């Protein structure tokens, strides 16, 4: 139970991809298969991928047609292509694996990152999804996230294979990382972020196209998966006045703008009743309970 496969999407990542590759190649526990999906890069990313696949037989790449960068459902499609390829490749080549992971193309991982997560999954059979802690590089300084420990980051996470299968695999939807956590919880799985291993993002959080666009898209995605207006207002105000440098002051404005633009248009939401019900009836109560527990244990 100590094997895993890994999927990474990338687009025009000639600067960050070599750094990620170095950190994956240097992992104390390497993946059985690493599939990197090139989403139509126009820089030197294809050459970098060619060198990687020629040097390491456990690294494979898939090339998609050139399209504009898209932080919506298209990202899920790119991931899905990678997973479909990886699972078929493993079947055809008799490659067994017990865990399934993702890593964004702009992160650098501790060399024991996946070894540590696999150890946690083995020690706790109820643990379905886990990650380390993420830090973002802003003006040469690393800022660490302070999100709840039950919300593993999508930047580099690992699934128990059974949890991955029970929750429908990697779903074609907005905010697939959040949906995966919801579905895992609803099926009795635990989800956790561990501070003992870390990844560093080489750009600010939600900064692939600039933070204004990134947070606006986040708000839009949160509408589509069922967040309530009250939840968005509370979160937006928190982001607006946050003293947490990980989320730059002011990003609450594009976040709320993205949500309420969709809300006022009455745009369609995810066609998944259990997810809608979770965000409508459970999420805020869950946050409140966790805050009360945290205060009592301080």
mmCIF file of C-alpha atoms in Angstrom:
data_model
loop_
_atom_site.group_PDB
_atom_site.id
_atom_site.type_symbol
_atom_site.label_atom_id
_atom_site.label_comp_id
_atom_site.label_asym_id
_atom_site.label_seq_id
_atom_site.Cartn_x
_atom_site.Cartn_y
_atom_site.Cartn_z
ATOM 1 C CA UNK A 1 0.000 0.000 0.000
ATOM 2 C CA UNK A 2 2.871 2.383 -0.653
ATOM 3 C CA UNK A 3 2.460 3.163 -4.346
ATOM 4 C CA UNK A 4 0.822 6.104 -6.072
ATOM 5 C CA UNK A 5 0.326 7.750 -9.435
ATOM 6 C CA UNK A 6 0.493 11.488 -10.066
ATOM 7 C CA UNK A 7 -1.167 13.912 -12.515
ATOM 8 C CA UNK A 8 -0.093 17.487 -13.310
ATOM 9 C CA UNK A 9 -1.674 20.013 -15.713
ATOM 10 C CA UNK A 10 0.517 22.753 -17.151
ATOM 11 C CA UNK A 11 0.349 25.670 -19.543
ATOM 12 C CA UNK A 12 3.298 27.913 -20.407
ATOM 13 C CA UNK A 13 5.275 26.863 -17.344
ATOM 14 C CA UNK A 14 8.842 26.965 -18.659
ATOM 15 C CA UNK A 15 9.968 28.684 -15.447
ATOM 16 C CA UNK A 16 8.160 26.609 -12.813
ATOM 17 C CA UNK A 17 7.855 23.142 -14.406
ATOM 18 C CA UNK A 18 11.595 22.286 -14.126
ATOM 19 C CA UNK A 19 11.462 23.185 -10.424
ATOM 20 C CA UNK A 20 8.436 20.960 -9.842
ATOM 21 C CA UNK A 21 10.050 18.163 -11.847
ATOM 22 C CA UNK A 22 13.194 18.352 -9.757
ATOM 23 C CA UNK A 23 11.174 18.097 -6.546
ATOM 24 C CA UNK A 24 9.158 15.100 -7.847
ATOM 25 C CA UNK A 25 12.241 13.293 -9.174
ATOM 26 C CA UNK A 26 13.921 13.823 -5.792
ATOM 27 C CA UNK A 27 10.987 12.471 -3.788
ATOM 28 C CA UNK A 28 12.016 9.795 -1.298
ATOM 29 C CA UNK A 29 9.030 7.870 -2.615
ATOM 30 C CA UNK A 30 8.565 8.418 -6.346
ATOM 31 C CA UNK A 31 5.275 7.796 -8.182
ATOM 32 C CA UNK A 32 4.796 4.660 -10.242
ATOM 33 C CA UNK A 33 3.596 6.932 -13.039
ATOM 34 C CA UNK A 34 3.565 10.699 -13.482
ATOM 35 C CA UNK A 35 1.350 12.073 -16.258
ATOM 36 C CA UNK A 36 1.848 15.719 -17.231
ATOM 37 C CA UNK A 37 -0.827 17.262 -19.453
ATOM 38 C CA UNK A 38 0.367 20.163 -21.602
ATOM 39 C CA UNK A 39 -2.630 22.411 -22.251
ATOM 40 C CA UNK A 40 -1.349 23.867 -25.518
ATOM 41 C CA UNK A 41 1.760 25.663 -24.244
ATOM 42 C CA UNK A 42 3.427 28.139 -26.602
ATOM 43 C CA UNK A 43 6.694 28.596 -24.670
ATOM 44 C CA UNK A 44 9.465 26.040 -24.010
ATOM 45 C CA UNK A 45 7.223 23.743 -21.948
ATOM 46 C CA UNK A 46 6.949 21.083 -24.736
ATOM 47 C CA UNK A 47 10.752 20.834 -24.981
ATOM 48 C CA UNK A 48 11.032 20.472 -21.212
ATOM 49 C CA UNK A 49 8.459 17.681 -21.265
ATOM 50 C CA UNK A 50 10.276 15.907 -24.079
ATOM 51 C CA UNK A 51 13.492 15.927 -22.054
ATOM 52 C CA UNK A 52 11.703 14.638 -18.948
ATOM 53 C CA UNK A 53 9.958 11.766 -20.714
ATOM 54 C CA UNK A 54 13.164 10.739 -22.503
ATOM 55 C CA UNK A 55 15.119 10.705 -19.231
ATOM 56 C CA UNK A 56 12.545 8.937 -17.031
ATOM 57 C CA UNK A 57 10.376 6.070 -18.237
ATOM 58 C CA UNK A 58 7.833 6.656 -15.433
ATOM 59 C CA UNK A 59 7.038 10.167 -16.718
ATOM 60 C CA UNK A 60 4.543 10.478 -19.585
ATOM 61 C CA UNK A 61 3.074 13.555 -21.245
ATOM 62 C CA UNK A 62 -0.113 14.356 -23.138
ATOM 63 C CA UNK A 63 -0.465 17.339 -25.468
ATOM 64 C CA UNK A 64 -3.779 19.203 -25.909
ATOM 65 C CA UNK A 65 -4.672 21.764 -28.572
ATOM 66 C CA UNK A 66 -3.742 25.382 -27.918
ATOM 67 C CA UNK A 67 -6.485 27.266 -26.034
ATOM 68 C CA UNK A 68 -6.577 30.395 -23.848
ATOM 69 C CA UNK A 69 -5.848 29.850 -20.147
ATOM 70 C CA UNK A 70 -9.128 29.125 -18.348
ATOM 71 C CA UNK A 71 -9.553 28.765 -14.577
ATOM 72 C CA UNK A 72 -13.087 27.371 -14.842
ATOM 73 C CA UNK A 73 -14.305 23.937 -15.793
ATOM 74 C CA UNK A 74 -11.607 23.676 -18.487
ATOM 75 C CA UNK A 75 -9.010 23.076 -15.753
ATOM 76 C CA UNK A 76 -11.046 20.083 -14.593
ATOM 77 C CA UNK A 77 -11.102 18.832 -18.184
ATOM 78 C CA UNK A 78 -7.306 19.035 -18.394
ATOM 79 C CA UNK A 79 -6.975 17.104 -15.140
ATOM 80 C CA UNK A 80 -9.541 14.561 -16.333
ATOM 81 C CA UNK A 81 -7.558 13.926 -19.509
ATOM 82 C CA UNK A 82 -4.541 13.202 -17.340
ATOM 83 C CA UNK A 83 -6.418 10.836 -15.049
ATOM 84 C CA UNK A 84 -8.051 8.971 -17.920
ATOM 85 C CA UNK A 85 -4.674 8.520 -19.581
ATOM 86 C CA UNK A 86 -2.993 7.456 -16.327
ATOM 87 C CA UNK A 87 -5.622 4.887 -15.383
ATOM 88 C CA UNK A 88 -5.665 3.373 -18.882
ATOM 89 C CA UNK A 89 -1.862 3.318 -19.018
ATOM 90 C CA UNK A 90 -1.704 1.508 -15.682
ATOM 91 C CA UNK A 91 -4.264 -1.059 -16.847
ATOM 92 C CA UNK A 92 -2.430 -1.703 -20.107
ATOM 93 C CA UNK A 93 0.982 -1.982 -18.437
ATOM 94 C CA UNK A 94 0.011 -3.894 -15.273
ATOM 95 C CA UNK A 95 0.999 -0.994 -12.995
ATOM 96 C CA UNK A 96 -0.602 -1.275 -9.562
ATOM 97 C CA UNK A 97 -1.122 1.684 -7.244
ATOM 98 C CA UNK A 98 -2.860 2.360 -3.941
ATOM 99 C CA UNK A 99 -3.091 6.142 -3.950
ATOM 100 C CA UNK A 100 -3.780 8.859 -6.507
ATOM 101 C CA UNK A 101 -2.210 12.302 -6.416
ATOM 102 C CA UNK A 102 -2.141 15.674 -8.138
ATOM 103 C CA UNK A 103 0.482 18.400 -8.184
ATOM 104 C CA UNK A 104 0.118 21.820 -9.771
ATOM 105 C CA UNK A 105 2.881 22.839 -12.156
ATOM 106 C CA UNK A 106 3.883 25.893 -10.104
ATOM 107 C CA UNK A 107 4.682 24.203 -6.775
ATOM 108 C CA UNK A 108 7.868 22.834 -5.235
ATOM 109 C CA UNK A 109 7.514 19.950 -2.774
ATOM 110 C CA UNK A 110 9.435 18.804 0.285
ATOM 111 C CA UNK A 111 11.425 15.699 -0.683
ATOM 112 C CA UNK A 112 9.410 13.567 1.763
ATOM 113 C CA UNK A 113 6.069 15.095 0.738
ATOM 114 C CA UNK A 114 4.296 12.050 -0.690
ATOM 115 C CA UNK A 115 6.040 9.600 1.635
ATOM 116 C CA UNK A 116 4.649 11.499 4.616
ATOM 117 C CA UNK A 117 1.115 11.625 3.176
ATOM 118 C CA UNK A 118 1.158 7.917 2.358
ATOM 119 C CA UNK A 119 2.228 7.170 5.923
ATOM 120 C CA UNK A 120 -0.763 9.180 7.186
ATOM 121 C CA UNK A 121 -3.142 7.364 4.841
ATOM 122 C CA UNK A 122 -1.825 4.012 6.016
ATOM 123 C CA UNK A 123 -2.128 4.899 9.695
ATOM 124 C CA UNK A 124 -5.720 6.119 9.283
ATOM 125 C CA UNK A 125 -7.897 3.949 6.993
ATOM 126 C CA UNK A 126 -10.677 6.559 7.236
ATOM 127 C CA UNK A 127 -8.480 9.298 5.776
ATOM 128 C CA UNK A 128 -9.619 9.861 2.196
ATOM 129 C CA UNK A 129 -7.880 13.035 0.991
ATOM 130 C CA UNK A 130 -4.838 14.783 2.432
ATOM 131 C CA UNK A 131 -2.206 17.370 1.622
ATOM 132 C CA UNK A 132 0.621 19.308 3.172
ATOM 133 C CA UNK A 133 0.606 23.028 3.884
ATOM 134 C CA UNK A 134 1.038 25.507 1.044
ATOM 135 C CA UNK A 135 3.023 28.704 1.027
ATOM 136 C CA UNK A 136 2.862 31.357 -1.700
ATOM 137 C CA UNK A 137 5.843 33.343 -2.934
ATOM 138 C CA UNK A 138 5.063 37.063 -2.870
ATOM 139 C CA UNK A 139 7.851 39.591 -3.525
ATOM 140 C CA UNK A 140 10.465 37.029 -2.584
ATOM 141 C CA UNK A 141 8.748 36.208 0.715
ATOM 142 C CA UNK A 142 6.923 32.956 1.530
ATOM 143 C CA UNK A 143 3.455 33.478 3.025
ATOM 144 C CA UNK A 144 1.806 30.410 4.578
ATOM 145 C CA UNK A 145 -1.901 29.635 4.371
ATOM 146 C CA UNK A 146 -4.045 29.467 7.497
ATOM 147 C CA UNK A 147 -7.042 27.598 6.132
ATOM 148 C CA UNK A 148 -8.805 24.954 8.196
ATOM 149 C CA UNK A 149 -7.001 21.661 8.655
ATOM 150 C CA UNK A 150 -9.948 19.723 7.202
ATOM 151 C CA UNK A 151 -9.470 21.446 3.824
ATOM 152 C CA UNK A 152 -6.491 19.871 2.046
ATOM 153 C CA UNK A 153 -5.168 22.117 -0.689
ATOM 154 C CA UNK A 154 -5.583 21.205 -4.330
ATOM 155 C CA UNK A 155 -2.013 22.291 -5.104
ATOM 156 C CA UNK A 156 -0.624 18.856 -4.247
ATOM 157 C CA UNK A 157 -2.921 16.307 -2.634
ATOM 158 C CA UNK A 158 -3.241 12.567 -2.303
ATOM 159 C CA UNK A 159 -6.358 10.382 -2.354
ATOM 160 C CA UNK A 160 -6.936 6.967 -0.898
ATOM 161 C CA UNK A 161 -7.736 5.044 -4.099
ATOM 162 C CA UNK A 162 -11.005 3.722 -2.684
ATOM 163 C CA UNK A 163 -12.101 7.242 -1.699
ATOM 164 C CA UNK A 164 -11.227 8.506 -5.190
ATOM 165 C CA UNK A 165 -13.417 5.816 -6.757
ATOM 166 C CA UNK A 166 -16.319 6.178 -4.301
ATOM 167 C CA UNK A 167 -16.544 9.932 -4.908
ATOM 168 C CA UNK A 168 -16.662 9.626 -8.706
ATOM 169 C CA UNK A 169 -13.022 10.226 -9.527
ATOM 170 C CA UNK A 170 -11.921 13.641 -10.731
ATOM 171 C CA UNK A 171 -15.182 15.401 -11.565
ATOM 172 C CA UNK A 172 -15.828 17.693 -14.530
ATOM 173 C CA UNK A 173 -17.110 20.682 -12.588
ATOM 174 C CA UNK A 174 -16.082 24.084 -11.300
ATOM 175 C CA UNK A 175 -14.012 23.844 -8.103
ATOM 176 C CA UNK A 176 -13.404 20.073 -8.379
ATOM 177 C CA UNK A 177 -11.039 20.187 -5.384
ATOM 178 C CA UNK A 178 -13.805 21.520 -3.127
ATOM 179 C CA UNK A 179 -16.389 19.113 -4.521
ATOM 180 C CA UNK A 180 -14.059 16.177 -3.877
ATOM 181 C CA UNK A 181 -13.799 17.168 -0.203
ATOM 182 C CA UNK A 182 -17.579 17.515 0.126
ATOM 183 C CA UNK A 183 -18.280 14.137 -1.444
ATOM 184 C CA UNK A 184 -15.611 12.465 0.667
ATOM 185 C CA UNK A 185 -17.074 13.892 3.894
ATOM 186 C CA UNK A 186 -20.601 12.887 2.926
ATOM 187 C CA UNK A 187 -19.401 9.310 2.463
ATOM 188 C CA UNK A 188 -17.737 9.141 5.840
ATOM 189 C CA UNK A 189 -14.156 9.862 4.804
ATOM 190 C CA UNK A 190 -11.895 12.218 6.709
ATOM 191 C CA UNK A 191 -9.982 14.989 4.940
ATOM 192 C CA UNK A 192 -6.943 16.705 6.385
ATOM 193 C CA UNK A 193 -4.115 19.135 5.724
ATOM 194 C CA UNK A 194 -0.857 18.417 7.561
ATOM 195 C CA UNK A 195 1.561 21.180 8.544
ATOM 196 C CA UNK A 196 4.539 18.830 8.865
ATOM 197 C CA UNK A 197 5.187 18.720 5.106
ATOM 198 C CA UNK A 198 5.005 21.673 2.798
ATOM 199 C CA UNK A 199 4.775 22.854 -0.763
ATOM 200 C CA UNK A 200 5.742 26.289 -2.012
ATOM 201 C CA UNK A 201 3.832 27.937 -4.834
ATOM 202 C CA UNK A 202 6.091 30.014 -7.035
ATOM 203 C CA UNK A 203 3.416 32.687 -7.470
ATOM 204 C CA UNK A 204 0.735 34.285 -5.265
ATOM 205 C CA UNK A 205 -2.397 32.307 -4.411
ATOM 206 C CA UNK A 206 -4.927 32.394 -7.288
ATOM 207 C CA UNK A 207 -2.362 34.387 -9.248
ATOM 208 C CA UNK A 208 -1.993 32.522 -12.551
ATOM 209 C CA UNK A 209 -3.790 35.372 -14.361
ATOM 210 C CA UNK A 210 -3.391 37.977 -11.639
ATOM 211 C CA UNK A 211 -5.164 37.904 -8.279
ATOM 212 C CA UNK A 212 -8.078 40.118 -9.339
ATOM 213 C CA UNK A 213 -9.068 37.660 -12.068
ATOM 214 C CA UNK A 214 -8.242 34.680 -9.865
ATOM 215 C CA UNK A 215 -10.433 35.750 -6.930
ATOM 216 C CA UNK A 216 -13.244 36.864 -9.219
ATOM 217 C CA UNK A 217 -13.228 33.425 -10.794
ATOM 218 C CA UNK A 218 -13.156 31.864 -7.323
ATOM 219 C CA UNK A 219 -16.303 33.787 -6.399
ATOM 220 C CA UNK A 220 -17.985 32.721 -9.629
ATOM 221 C CA UNK A 221 -17.030 29.091 -9.020
ATOM 222 C CA UNK A 222 -18.333 29.280 -5.445
ATOM 223 C CA UNK A 223 -21.700 30.409 -6.825
ATOM 224 C CA UNK A 224 -21.847 27.490 -9.202
ATOM 225 C CA UNK A 225 -21.190 24.882 -6.508
ATOM 226 C CA UNK A 226 -23.854 26.256 -4.178
ATOM 227 C CA UNK A 227 -22.397 28.764 -1.698
ATOM 228 C CA UNK A 228 -25.102 30.940 -0.103
ATOM 229 C CA UNK A 229 -25.034 34.773 -0.266
ATOM 230 C CA UNK A 230 -24.527 34.967 3.514
ATOM 231 C CA UNK A 231 -21.487 32.701 3.323
ATOM 232 C CA UNK A 232 -20.007 34.799 0.501
ATOM 233 C CA UNK A 233 -20.588 38.072 2.373
ATOM 234 C CA UNK A 234 -18.913 36.715 5.505
ATOM 235 C CA UNK A 235 -15.991 35.304 3.564
ATOM 236 C CA UNK A 236 -15.723 38.375 1.338
ATOM 237 C CA UNK A 237 -15.570 40.756 4.304
ATOM 238 C CA UNK A 238 -12.979 38.526 5.946
ATOM 239 C CA UNK A 239 -10.857 38.651 2.776
ATOM 240 C CA UNK A 240 -11.392 42.389 2.476
ATOM 241 C CA UNK A 241 -10.015 43.132 5.926
ATOM 242 C CA UNK A 242 -7.808 40.119 6.410
ATOM 243 C CA UNK A 243 -4.580 40.543 8.352
ATOM 244 C CA UNK A 244 -3.426 37.260 6.827
ATOM 245 C CA UNK A 245 -0.805 38.158 4.208
ATOM 246 C CA UNK A 246 -1.539 34.902 2.335
ATOM 247 C CA UNK A 247 -4.731 36.550 1.069
ATOM 248 C CA UNK A 248 -3.786 40.053 -0.035
ATOM 249 C CA UNK A 249 -5.969 42.815 1.419
ATOM 250 C CA UNK A 250 -8.725 43.848 -0.967
ATOM 251 C CA UNK A 251 -9.233 40.534 -2.775
ATOM 252 C CA UNK A 252 -12.648 40.313 -1.125
ATOM 253 C CA UNK A 253 -13.917 42.809 -3.713
ATOM 254 C CA UNK A 254 -13.304 40.687 -6.849
ATOM 255 C CA UNK A 255 -14.345 37.582 -4.876
ATOM 256 C CA UNK A 256 -17.787 39.024 -4.041
ATOM 257 C CA UNK A 257 -18.087 40.599 -7.486
ATOM 258 C CA UNK A 258 -17.542 37.227 -9.136
ATOM 259 C CA UNK A 259 -20.198 35.574 -6.972
ATOM 260 C CA UNK A 260 -22.911 38.233 -7.151
ATOM 261 C CA UNK A 261 -22.473 38.758 -10.897
ATOM 262 C CA UNK A 262 -23.540 35.132 -11.349
ATOM 263 C CA UNK A 263 -26.140 35.369 -8.567
ATOM 264 C CA UNK A 264 -27.916 38.359 -10.139
ATOM 265 C CA UNK A 265 -27.942 36.637 -13.524
ATOM 266 C CA UNK A 266 -29.482 33.560 -11.846
ATOM 267 C CA UNK A 267 -26.831 31.528 -13.630
ATOM 268 C CA UNK A 268 -27.241 27.740 -13.469
ATOM 269 C CA UNK A 269 -25.636 25.897 -10.587
ATOM 270 C CA UNK A 270 -24.094 22.468 -10.309
ATOM 271 C CA UNK A 271 -26.606 19.700 -10.982
ATOM 272 C CA UNK A 272 -25.745 17.809 -7.816
ATOM 273 C CA UNK A 273 -28.284 17.907 -4.994
ATOM 274 C CA UNK A 274 -25.984 16.580 -2.277
ATOM 275 C CA UNK A 275 -23.390 19.283 -2.962
ATOM 276 C CA UNK A 276 -26.005 22.062 -3.082
ATOM 277 C CA UNK A 277 -27.558 20.803 0.168
ATOM 278 C CA UNK A 278 -24.145 20.674 1.844
ATOM 279 C CA UNK A 279 -23.317 24.309 1.088
ATOM 280 C CA UNK A 280 -26.861 25.466 1.851
ATOM 281 C CA UNK A 281 -27.393 23.619 5.129
ATOM 282 C CA UNK A 282 -24.118 22.283 6.509
ATOM 283 C CA UNK A 283 -21.048 24.326 5.618
ATOM 284 C CA UNK A 284 -21.583 27.401 7.823
ATOM 285 C CA UNK A 285 -22.617 25.236 10.804
ATOM 286 C CA UNK A 286 -19.485 23.150 10.267
ATOM 287 C CA UNK A 287 -17.262 26.237 10.252
ATOM 288 C CA UNK A 288 -18.926 27.603 13.401
ATOM 289 C CA UNK A 289 -18.515 24.307 15.263
ATOM 290 C CA UNK A 290 -14.846 24.081 14.319
ATOM 291 C CA UNK A 291 -14.216 27.654 15.498
ATOM 292 C CA UNK A 292 -15.868 26.902 18.860
ATOM 293 C CA UNK A 293 -13.807 23.731 19.277
ATOM 294 C CA UNK A 294 -10.624 25.619 18.349
ATOM 295 C CA UNK A 295 -11.298 28.347 20.928
ATOM 296 C CA UNK A 296 -11.977 25.770 23.658
ATOM 297 C CA UNK A 297 -8.698 23.974 22.980
ATOM 298 C CA UNK A 298 -6.532 27.109 22.900
#
